mmCIF file of C-alpha atoms in Angstrom:
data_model
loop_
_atom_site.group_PDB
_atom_site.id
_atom_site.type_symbol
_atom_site.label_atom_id
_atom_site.label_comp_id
_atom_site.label_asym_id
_atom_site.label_seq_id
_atom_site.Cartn_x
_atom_site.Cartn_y
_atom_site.Cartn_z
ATOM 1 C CA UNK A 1 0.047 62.102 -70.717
ATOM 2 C CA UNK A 2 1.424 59.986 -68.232
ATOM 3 C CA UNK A 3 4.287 62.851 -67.607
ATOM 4 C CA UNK A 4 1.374 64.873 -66.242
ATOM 5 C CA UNK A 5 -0.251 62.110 -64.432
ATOM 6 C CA UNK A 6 3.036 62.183 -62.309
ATOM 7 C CA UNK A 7 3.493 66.094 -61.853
ATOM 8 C CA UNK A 8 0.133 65.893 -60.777
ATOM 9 C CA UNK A 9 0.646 63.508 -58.541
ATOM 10 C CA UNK A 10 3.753 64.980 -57.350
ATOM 11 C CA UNK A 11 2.337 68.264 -56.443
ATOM 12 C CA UNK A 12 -0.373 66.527 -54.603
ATOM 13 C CA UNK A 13 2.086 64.251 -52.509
ATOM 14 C CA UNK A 14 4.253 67.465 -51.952
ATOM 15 C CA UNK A 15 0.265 69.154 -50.367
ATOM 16 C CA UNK A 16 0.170 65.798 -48.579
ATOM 17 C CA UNK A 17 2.953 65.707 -46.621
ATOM 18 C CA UNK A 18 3.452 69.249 -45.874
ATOM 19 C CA UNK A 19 -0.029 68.641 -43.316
ATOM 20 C CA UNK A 20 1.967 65.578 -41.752
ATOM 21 C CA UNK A 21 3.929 66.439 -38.787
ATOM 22 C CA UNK A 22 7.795 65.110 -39.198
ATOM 23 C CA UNK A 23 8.531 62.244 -37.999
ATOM 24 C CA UNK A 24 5.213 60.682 -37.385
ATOM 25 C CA UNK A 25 5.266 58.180 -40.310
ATOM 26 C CA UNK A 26 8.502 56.660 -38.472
ATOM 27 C CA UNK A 27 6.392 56.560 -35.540
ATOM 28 C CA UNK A 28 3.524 54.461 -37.042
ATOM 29 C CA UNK A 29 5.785 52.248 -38.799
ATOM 30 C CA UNK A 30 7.169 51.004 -35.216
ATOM 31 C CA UNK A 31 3.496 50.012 -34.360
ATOM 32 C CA UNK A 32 4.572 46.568 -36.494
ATOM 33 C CA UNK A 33 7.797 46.107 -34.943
ATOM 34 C CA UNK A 34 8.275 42.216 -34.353
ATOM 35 C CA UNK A 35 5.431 41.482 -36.464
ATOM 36 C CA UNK A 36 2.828 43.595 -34.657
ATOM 37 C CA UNK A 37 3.535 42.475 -31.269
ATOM 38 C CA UNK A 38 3.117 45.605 -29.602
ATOM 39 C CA UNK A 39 0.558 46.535 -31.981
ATOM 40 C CA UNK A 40 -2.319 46.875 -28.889
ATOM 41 C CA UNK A 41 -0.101 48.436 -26.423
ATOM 42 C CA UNK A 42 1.119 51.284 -29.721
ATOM 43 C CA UNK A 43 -2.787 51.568 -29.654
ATOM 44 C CA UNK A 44 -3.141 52.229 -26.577
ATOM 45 C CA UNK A 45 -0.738 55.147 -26.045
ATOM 46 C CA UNK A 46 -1.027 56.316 -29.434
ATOM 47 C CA UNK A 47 -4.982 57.214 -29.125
ATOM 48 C CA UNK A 48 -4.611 57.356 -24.914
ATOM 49 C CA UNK A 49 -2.338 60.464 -25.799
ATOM 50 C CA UNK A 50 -5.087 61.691 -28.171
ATOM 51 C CA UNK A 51 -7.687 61.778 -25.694
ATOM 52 C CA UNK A 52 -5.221 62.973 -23.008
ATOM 53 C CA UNK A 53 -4.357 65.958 -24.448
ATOM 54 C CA UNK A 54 -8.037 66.499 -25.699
ATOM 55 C CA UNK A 55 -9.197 66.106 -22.246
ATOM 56 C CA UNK A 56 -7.163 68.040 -19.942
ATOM 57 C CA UNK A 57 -5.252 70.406 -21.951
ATOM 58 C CA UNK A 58 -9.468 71.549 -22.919
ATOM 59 C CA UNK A 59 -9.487 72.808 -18.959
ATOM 60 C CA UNK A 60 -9.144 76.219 -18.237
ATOM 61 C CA UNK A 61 -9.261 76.958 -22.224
ATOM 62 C CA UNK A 62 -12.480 75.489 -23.283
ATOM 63 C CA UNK A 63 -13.753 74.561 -20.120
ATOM 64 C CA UNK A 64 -13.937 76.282 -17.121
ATOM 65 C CA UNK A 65 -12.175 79.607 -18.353
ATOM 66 C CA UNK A 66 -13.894 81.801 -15.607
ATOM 67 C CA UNK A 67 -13.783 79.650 -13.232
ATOM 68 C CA UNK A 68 -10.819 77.658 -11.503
ATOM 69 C CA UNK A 69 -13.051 75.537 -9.726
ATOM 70 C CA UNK A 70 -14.520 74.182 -13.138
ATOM 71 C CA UNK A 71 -10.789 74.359 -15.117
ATOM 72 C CA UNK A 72 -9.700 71.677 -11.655
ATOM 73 C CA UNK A 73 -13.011 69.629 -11.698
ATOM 74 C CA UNK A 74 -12.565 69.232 -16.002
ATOM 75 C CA UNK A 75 -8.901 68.425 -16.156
ATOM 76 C CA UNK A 76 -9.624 65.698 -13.150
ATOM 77 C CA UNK A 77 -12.244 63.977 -15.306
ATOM 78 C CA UNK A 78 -10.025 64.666 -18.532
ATOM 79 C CA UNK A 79 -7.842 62.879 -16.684
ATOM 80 C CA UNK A 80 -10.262 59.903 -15.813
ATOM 81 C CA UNK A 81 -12.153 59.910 -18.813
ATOM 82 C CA UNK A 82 -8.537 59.261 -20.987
ATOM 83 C CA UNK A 83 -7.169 56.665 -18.740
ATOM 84 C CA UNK A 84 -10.117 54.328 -19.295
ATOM 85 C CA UNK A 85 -10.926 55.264 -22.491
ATOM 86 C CA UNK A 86 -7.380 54.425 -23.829
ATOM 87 C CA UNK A 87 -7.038 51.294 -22.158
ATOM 88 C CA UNK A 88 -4.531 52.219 -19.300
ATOM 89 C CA UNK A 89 -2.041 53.730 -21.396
ATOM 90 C CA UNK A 90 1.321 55.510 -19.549
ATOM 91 C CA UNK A 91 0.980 58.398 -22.105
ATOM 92 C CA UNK A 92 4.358 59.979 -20.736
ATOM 93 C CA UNK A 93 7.978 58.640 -21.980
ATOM 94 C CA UNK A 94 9.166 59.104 -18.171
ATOM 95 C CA UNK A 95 6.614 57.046 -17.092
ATOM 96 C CA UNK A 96 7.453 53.998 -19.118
ATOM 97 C CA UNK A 97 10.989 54.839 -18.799
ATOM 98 C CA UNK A 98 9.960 53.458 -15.433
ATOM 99 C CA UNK A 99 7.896 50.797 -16.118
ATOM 100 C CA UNK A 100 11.282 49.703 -18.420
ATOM 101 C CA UNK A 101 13.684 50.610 -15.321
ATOM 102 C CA UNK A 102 11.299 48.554 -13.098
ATOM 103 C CA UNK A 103 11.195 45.389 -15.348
ATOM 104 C CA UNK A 104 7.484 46.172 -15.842
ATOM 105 C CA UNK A 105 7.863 46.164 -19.942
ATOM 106 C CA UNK A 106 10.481 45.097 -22.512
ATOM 107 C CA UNK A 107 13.053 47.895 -24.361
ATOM 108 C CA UNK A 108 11.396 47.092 -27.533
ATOM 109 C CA UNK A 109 8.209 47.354 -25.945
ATOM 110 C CA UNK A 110 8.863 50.761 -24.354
ATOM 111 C CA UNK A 111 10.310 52.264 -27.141
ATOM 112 C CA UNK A 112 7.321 50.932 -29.329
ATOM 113 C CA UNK A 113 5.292 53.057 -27.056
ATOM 114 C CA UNK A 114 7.575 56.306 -26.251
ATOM 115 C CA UNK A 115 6.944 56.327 -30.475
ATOM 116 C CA UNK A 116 3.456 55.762 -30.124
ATOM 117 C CA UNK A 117 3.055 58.802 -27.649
ATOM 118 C CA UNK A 118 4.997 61.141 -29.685
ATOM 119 C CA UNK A 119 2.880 60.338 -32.749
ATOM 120 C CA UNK A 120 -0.071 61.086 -31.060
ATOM 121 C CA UNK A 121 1.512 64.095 -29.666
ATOM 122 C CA UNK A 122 2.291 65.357 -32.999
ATOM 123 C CA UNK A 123 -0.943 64.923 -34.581
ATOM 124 C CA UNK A 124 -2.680 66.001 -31.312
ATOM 125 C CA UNK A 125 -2.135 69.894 -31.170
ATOM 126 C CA UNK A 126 -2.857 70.782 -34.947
ATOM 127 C CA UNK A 127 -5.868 68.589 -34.517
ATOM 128 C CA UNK A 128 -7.161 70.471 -31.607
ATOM 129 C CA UNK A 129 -5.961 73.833 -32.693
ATOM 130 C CA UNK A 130 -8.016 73.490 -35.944
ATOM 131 C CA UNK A 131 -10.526 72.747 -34.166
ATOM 132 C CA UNK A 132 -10.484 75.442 -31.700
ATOM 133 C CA UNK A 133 -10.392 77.742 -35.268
ATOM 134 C CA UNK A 134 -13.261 76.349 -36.374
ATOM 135 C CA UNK A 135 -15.470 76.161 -32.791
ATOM 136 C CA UNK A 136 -13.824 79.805 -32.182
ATOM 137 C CA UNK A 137 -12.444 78.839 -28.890
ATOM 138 C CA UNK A 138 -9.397 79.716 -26.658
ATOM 139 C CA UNK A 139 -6.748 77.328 -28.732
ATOM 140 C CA UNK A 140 -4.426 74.803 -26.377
ATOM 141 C CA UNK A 141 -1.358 75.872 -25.381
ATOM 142 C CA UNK A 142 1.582 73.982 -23.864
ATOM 143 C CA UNK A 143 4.999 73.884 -21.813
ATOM 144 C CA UNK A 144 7.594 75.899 -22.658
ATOM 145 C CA UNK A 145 10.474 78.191 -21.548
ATOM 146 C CA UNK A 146 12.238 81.614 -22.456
ATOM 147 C CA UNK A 147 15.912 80.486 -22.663
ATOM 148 C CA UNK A 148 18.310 83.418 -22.142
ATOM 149 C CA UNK A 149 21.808 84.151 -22.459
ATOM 150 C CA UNK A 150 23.309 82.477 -19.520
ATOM 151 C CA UNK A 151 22.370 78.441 -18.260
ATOM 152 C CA UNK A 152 20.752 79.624 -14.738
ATOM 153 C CA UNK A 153 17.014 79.943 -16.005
ATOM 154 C CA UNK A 154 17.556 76.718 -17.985
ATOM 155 C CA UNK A 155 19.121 74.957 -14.896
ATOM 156 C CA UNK A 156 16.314 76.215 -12.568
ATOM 157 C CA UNK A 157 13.879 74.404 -15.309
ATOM 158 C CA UNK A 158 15.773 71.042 -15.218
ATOM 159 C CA UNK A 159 15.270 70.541 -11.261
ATOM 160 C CA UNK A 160 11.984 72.060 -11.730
ATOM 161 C CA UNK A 161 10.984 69.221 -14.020
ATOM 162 C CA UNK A 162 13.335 66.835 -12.204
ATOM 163 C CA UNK A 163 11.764 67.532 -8.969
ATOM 164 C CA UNK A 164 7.693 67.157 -10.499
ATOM 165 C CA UNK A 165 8.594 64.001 -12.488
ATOM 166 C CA UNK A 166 10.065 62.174 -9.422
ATOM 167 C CA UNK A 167 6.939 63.568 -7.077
ATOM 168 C CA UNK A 168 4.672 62.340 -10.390
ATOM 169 C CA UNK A 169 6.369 58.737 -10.092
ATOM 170 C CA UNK A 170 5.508 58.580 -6.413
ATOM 171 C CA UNK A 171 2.170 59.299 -6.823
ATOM 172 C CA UNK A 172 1.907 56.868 -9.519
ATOM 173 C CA UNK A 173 3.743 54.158 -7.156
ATOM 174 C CA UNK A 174 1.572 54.739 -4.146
ATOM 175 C CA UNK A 175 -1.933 55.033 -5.852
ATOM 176 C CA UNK A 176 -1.430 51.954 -7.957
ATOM 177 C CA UNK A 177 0.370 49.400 -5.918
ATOM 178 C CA UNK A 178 0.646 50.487 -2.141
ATOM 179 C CA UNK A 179 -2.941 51.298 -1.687
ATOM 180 C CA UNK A 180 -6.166 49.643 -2.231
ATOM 181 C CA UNK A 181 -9.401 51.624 -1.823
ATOM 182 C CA UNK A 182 -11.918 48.633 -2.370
ATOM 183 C CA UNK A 183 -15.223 48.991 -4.594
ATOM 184 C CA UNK A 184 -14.219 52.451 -6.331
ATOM 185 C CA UNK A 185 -10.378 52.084 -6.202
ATOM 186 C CA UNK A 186 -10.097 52.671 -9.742
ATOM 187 C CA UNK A 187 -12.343 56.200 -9.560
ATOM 188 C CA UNK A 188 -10.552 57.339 -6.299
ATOM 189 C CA UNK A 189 -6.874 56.643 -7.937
ATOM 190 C CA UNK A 190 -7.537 57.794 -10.773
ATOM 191 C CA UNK A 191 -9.388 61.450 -8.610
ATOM 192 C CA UNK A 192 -6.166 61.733 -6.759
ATOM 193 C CA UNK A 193 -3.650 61.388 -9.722
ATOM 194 C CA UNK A 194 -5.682 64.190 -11.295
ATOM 195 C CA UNK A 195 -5.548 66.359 -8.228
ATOM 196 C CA UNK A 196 -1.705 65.455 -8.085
ATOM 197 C CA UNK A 197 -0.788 66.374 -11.376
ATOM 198 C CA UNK A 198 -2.733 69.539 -11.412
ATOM 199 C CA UNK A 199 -1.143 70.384 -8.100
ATOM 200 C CA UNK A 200 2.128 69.434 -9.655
ATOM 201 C CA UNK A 201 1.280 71.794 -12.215
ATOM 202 C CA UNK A 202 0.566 74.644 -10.434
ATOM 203 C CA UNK A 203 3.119 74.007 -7.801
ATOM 204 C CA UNK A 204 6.235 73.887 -10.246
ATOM 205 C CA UNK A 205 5.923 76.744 -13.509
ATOM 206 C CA UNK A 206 9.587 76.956 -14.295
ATOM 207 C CA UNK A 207 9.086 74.500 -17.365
ATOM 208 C CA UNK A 208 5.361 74.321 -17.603
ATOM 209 C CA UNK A 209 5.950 71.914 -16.565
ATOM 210 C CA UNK A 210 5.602 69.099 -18.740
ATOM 211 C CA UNK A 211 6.511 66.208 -16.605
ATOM 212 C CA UNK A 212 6.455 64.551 -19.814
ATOM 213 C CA UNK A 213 8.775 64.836 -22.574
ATOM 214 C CA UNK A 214 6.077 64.293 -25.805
ATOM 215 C CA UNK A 215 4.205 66.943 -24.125
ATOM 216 C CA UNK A 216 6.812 69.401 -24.407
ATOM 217 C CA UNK A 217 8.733 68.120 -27.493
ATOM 218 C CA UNK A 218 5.321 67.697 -29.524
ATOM 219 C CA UNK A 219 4.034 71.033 -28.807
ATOM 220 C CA UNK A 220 7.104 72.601 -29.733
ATOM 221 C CA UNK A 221 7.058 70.865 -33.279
ATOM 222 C CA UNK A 222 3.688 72.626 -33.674
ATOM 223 C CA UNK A 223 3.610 75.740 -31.152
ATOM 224 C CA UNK A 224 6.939 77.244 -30.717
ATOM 225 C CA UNK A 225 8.720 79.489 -33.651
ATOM 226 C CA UNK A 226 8.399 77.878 -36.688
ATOM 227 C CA UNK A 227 5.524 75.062 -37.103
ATOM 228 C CA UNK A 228 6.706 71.360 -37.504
ATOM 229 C CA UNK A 229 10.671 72.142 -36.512
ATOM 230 C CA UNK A 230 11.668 69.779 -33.892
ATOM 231 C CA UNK A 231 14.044 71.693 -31.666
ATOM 232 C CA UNK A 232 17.109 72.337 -32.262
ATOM 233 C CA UNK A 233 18.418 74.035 -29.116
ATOM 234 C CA UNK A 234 19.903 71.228 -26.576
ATOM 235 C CA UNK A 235 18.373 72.929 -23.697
ATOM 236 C CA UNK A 236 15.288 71.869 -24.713
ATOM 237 C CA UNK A 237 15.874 67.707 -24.721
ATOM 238 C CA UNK A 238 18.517 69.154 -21.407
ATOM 239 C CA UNK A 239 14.843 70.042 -19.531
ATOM 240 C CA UNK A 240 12.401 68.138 -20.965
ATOM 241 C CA UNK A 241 13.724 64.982 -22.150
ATOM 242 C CA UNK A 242 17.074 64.214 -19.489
ATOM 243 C CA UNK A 243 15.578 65.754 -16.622
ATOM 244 C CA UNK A 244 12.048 63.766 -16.277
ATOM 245 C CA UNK A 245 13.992 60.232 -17.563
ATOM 246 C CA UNK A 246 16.614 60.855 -15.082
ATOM 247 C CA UNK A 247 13.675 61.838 -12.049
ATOM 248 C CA UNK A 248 11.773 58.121 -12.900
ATOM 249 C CA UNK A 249 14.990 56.152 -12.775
ATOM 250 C CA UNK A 250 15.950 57.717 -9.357
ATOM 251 C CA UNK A 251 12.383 57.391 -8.466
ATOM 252 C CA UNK A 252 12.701 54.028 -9.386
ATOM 253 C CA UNK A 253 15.783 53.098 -7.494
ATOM 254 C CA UNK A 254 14.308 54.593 -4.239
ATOM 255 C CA UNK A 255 10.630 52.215 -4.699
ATOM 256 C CA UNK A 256 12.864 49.607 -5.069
ATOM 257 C CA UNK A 257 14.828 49.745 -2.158
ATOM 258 C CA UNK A 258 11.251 50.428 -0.664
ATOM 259 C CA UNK A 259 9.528 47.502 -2.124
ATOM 260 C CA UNK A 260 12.208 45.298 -3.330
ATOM 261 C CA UNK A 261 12.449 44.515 -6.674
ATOM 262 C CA UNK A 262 15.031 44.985 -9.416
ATOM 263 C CA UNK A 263 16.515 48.017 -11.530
ATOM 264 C CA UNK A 264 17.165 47.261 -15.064
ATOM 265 C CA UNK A 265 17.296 43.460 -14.105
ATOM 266 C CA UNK A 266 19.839 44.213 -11.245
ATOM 267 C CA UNK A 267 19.209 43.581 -7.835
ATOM 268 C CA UNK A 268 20.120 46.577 -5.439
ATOM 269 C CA UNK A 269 22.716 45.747 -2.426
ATOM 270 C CA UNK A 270 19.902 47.938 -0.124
ATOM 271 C CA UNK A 271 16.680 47.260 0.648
ATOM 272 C CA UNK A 272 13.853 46.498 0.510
ATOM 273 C CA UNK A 273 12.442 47.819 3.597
ATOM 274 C CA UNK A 274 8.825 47.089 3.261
ATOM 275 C CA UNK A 275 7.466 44.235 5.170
ATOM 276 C CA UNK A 276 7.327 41.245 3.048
ATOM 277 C CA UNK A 277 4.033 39.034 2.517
ATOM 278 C CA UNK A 278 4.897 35.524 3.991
ATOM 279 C CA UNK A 279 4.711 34.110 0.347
ATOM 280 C CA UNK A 280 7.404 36.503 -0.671
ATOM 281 C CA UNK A 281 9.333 35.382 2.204
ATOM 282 C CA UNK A 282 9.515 31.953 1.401
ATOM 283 C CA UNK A 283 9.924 32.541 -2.543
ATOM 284 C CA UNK A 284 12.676 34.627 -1.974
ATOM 285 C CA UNK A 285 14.458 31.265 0.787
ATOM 286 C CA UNK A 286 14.122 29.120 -1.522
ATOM 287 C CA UNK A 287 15.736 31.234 -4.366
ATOM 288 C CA UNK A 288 18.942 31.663 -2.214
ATOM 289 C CA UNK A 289 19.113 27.820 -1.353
#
């Protein structure tokens, strides 16, 4: 008796986890790293990449199919609607690679979220793909590349994605910290980062792009050849992974020297060429004496 208490349970464990995407359990678990301490910010990115992906990858596929005016106006208030819904979350591994490079987070604290992204990458498109099945829409589809038998086409990709992270990063710089547009700041930033990245996105279609590497690596898991395979060709981490981490730490070397600031705690010999507040000014005497 209890012999078939366990086979049953077995075969339903074996049902179980075939549904669950690999490698999102390890994910989750990191949510309670330290004793939970980045247990808010995990939540953050983990359900801000939910919505995210919900909300703009929906343009153009189950909103505003005929019409690119619509597919624009729907991913810019995706884009809206997910960043202050989720709390503010990056959602993208290169852009918290920055916040990291920048001093803005902790490692454990960016990695806790890089594996919160991912997890809600991974449960993201077979969510919305069942859905689409049962709604009988247009399912989601996501960045990718044909790699062929010589490096060129996979080359062209990296510099395409190198070239739309780092343009992604200065968007992100200016809109958040060298501009201020009063009363509706938050609804104007947030309107030109949407216009940016779908610019960005039509402007560069080597890759996708992705611009962000759980984009690409989580629909690939669930989109590309077999379903819930990470990978395995390096190209792929080459483009999507090395590429945009390498464009926000550049990115973030130039704002510094910009700004001023520090780059993984270390203070550049250059820079910074903005105009310091008077405040700064005097902090920054009475550091060196």
């Amino acid at each position: 008796m209890v012999k078939d208490y366990v086979e049953a349970f077995s075969a339903f464990m074996m049902d179980f986890i075939s549904f669950i995407p690999p490698g999102l359990s390890i994910c989750i678990a990191l949510s309670f790293i330290e004793g939970g301490k980045y247990f808010k910010p995990f939540r953050h990115e983990f359900f801000g990449t939910m919505l995210m992906i919900g909300a703009t990858f929906s343009a153009g596929k189950w909103i505003g199919k005929e019409s690119l005016r619509m597919a624009w106006t729907s991913h810019g208030l995706g884009v809206i609607a997910a960043d202050y819904l989720g709390g503010g979350p990056h959602v993208n591994p290169a852009v918290t690679m920055s916040m990291w490079c920048l001093g803005k987070v902790s490692y454990t604290e960016a990695f806790v979220r890089v594996a919160a992204q991912l997890g809600g990458g991974l449960i993201s498109f077979p969510l919305y793909h069942a859905i689409s099945n049962a709604m009988d829409l247009e399912p989601f589809g996501g960045p990718e590349f044909n790699i062929p038998d010589d490096t060129k086409h996979a080359t062209e990709a990296f510099l395409s994605e190198y070239v739309a992270t780092m343009l992604l990063m200065f968007t992100i710089y200016i809109l958040n910290w060298e501009m201020n547009f009063g009363t509706y700041h938050y609804l104007i930033k947030q309107s030109l980062t949407a216009i940016a990245i779908r610019s960005l996105i039509e402007g560069f279609p080597t890759a996708g792009p992705a611009m962000n590497p759980m984009l690409a690596t989580a629909w690939d898991v669930f989109g590309v050849g077999s379903t819930f395979e990470y990978p395995s060709d390096f190209q792929h981490y080459f483009v999507y992974w090395i590429a945009p981490w390498m464009a926000a730490i550049t990115a973030s070397m130039l704002y510094v020297i910009y700004a001023g600031g520090t780059v993984f705690g270390v203070k550049l010999p250059i820079g910074p060429f903005k105009k310091q507040s008077p405040s700064a000014q005097t902090t920054k005497t009475c550091q060196e004496d």
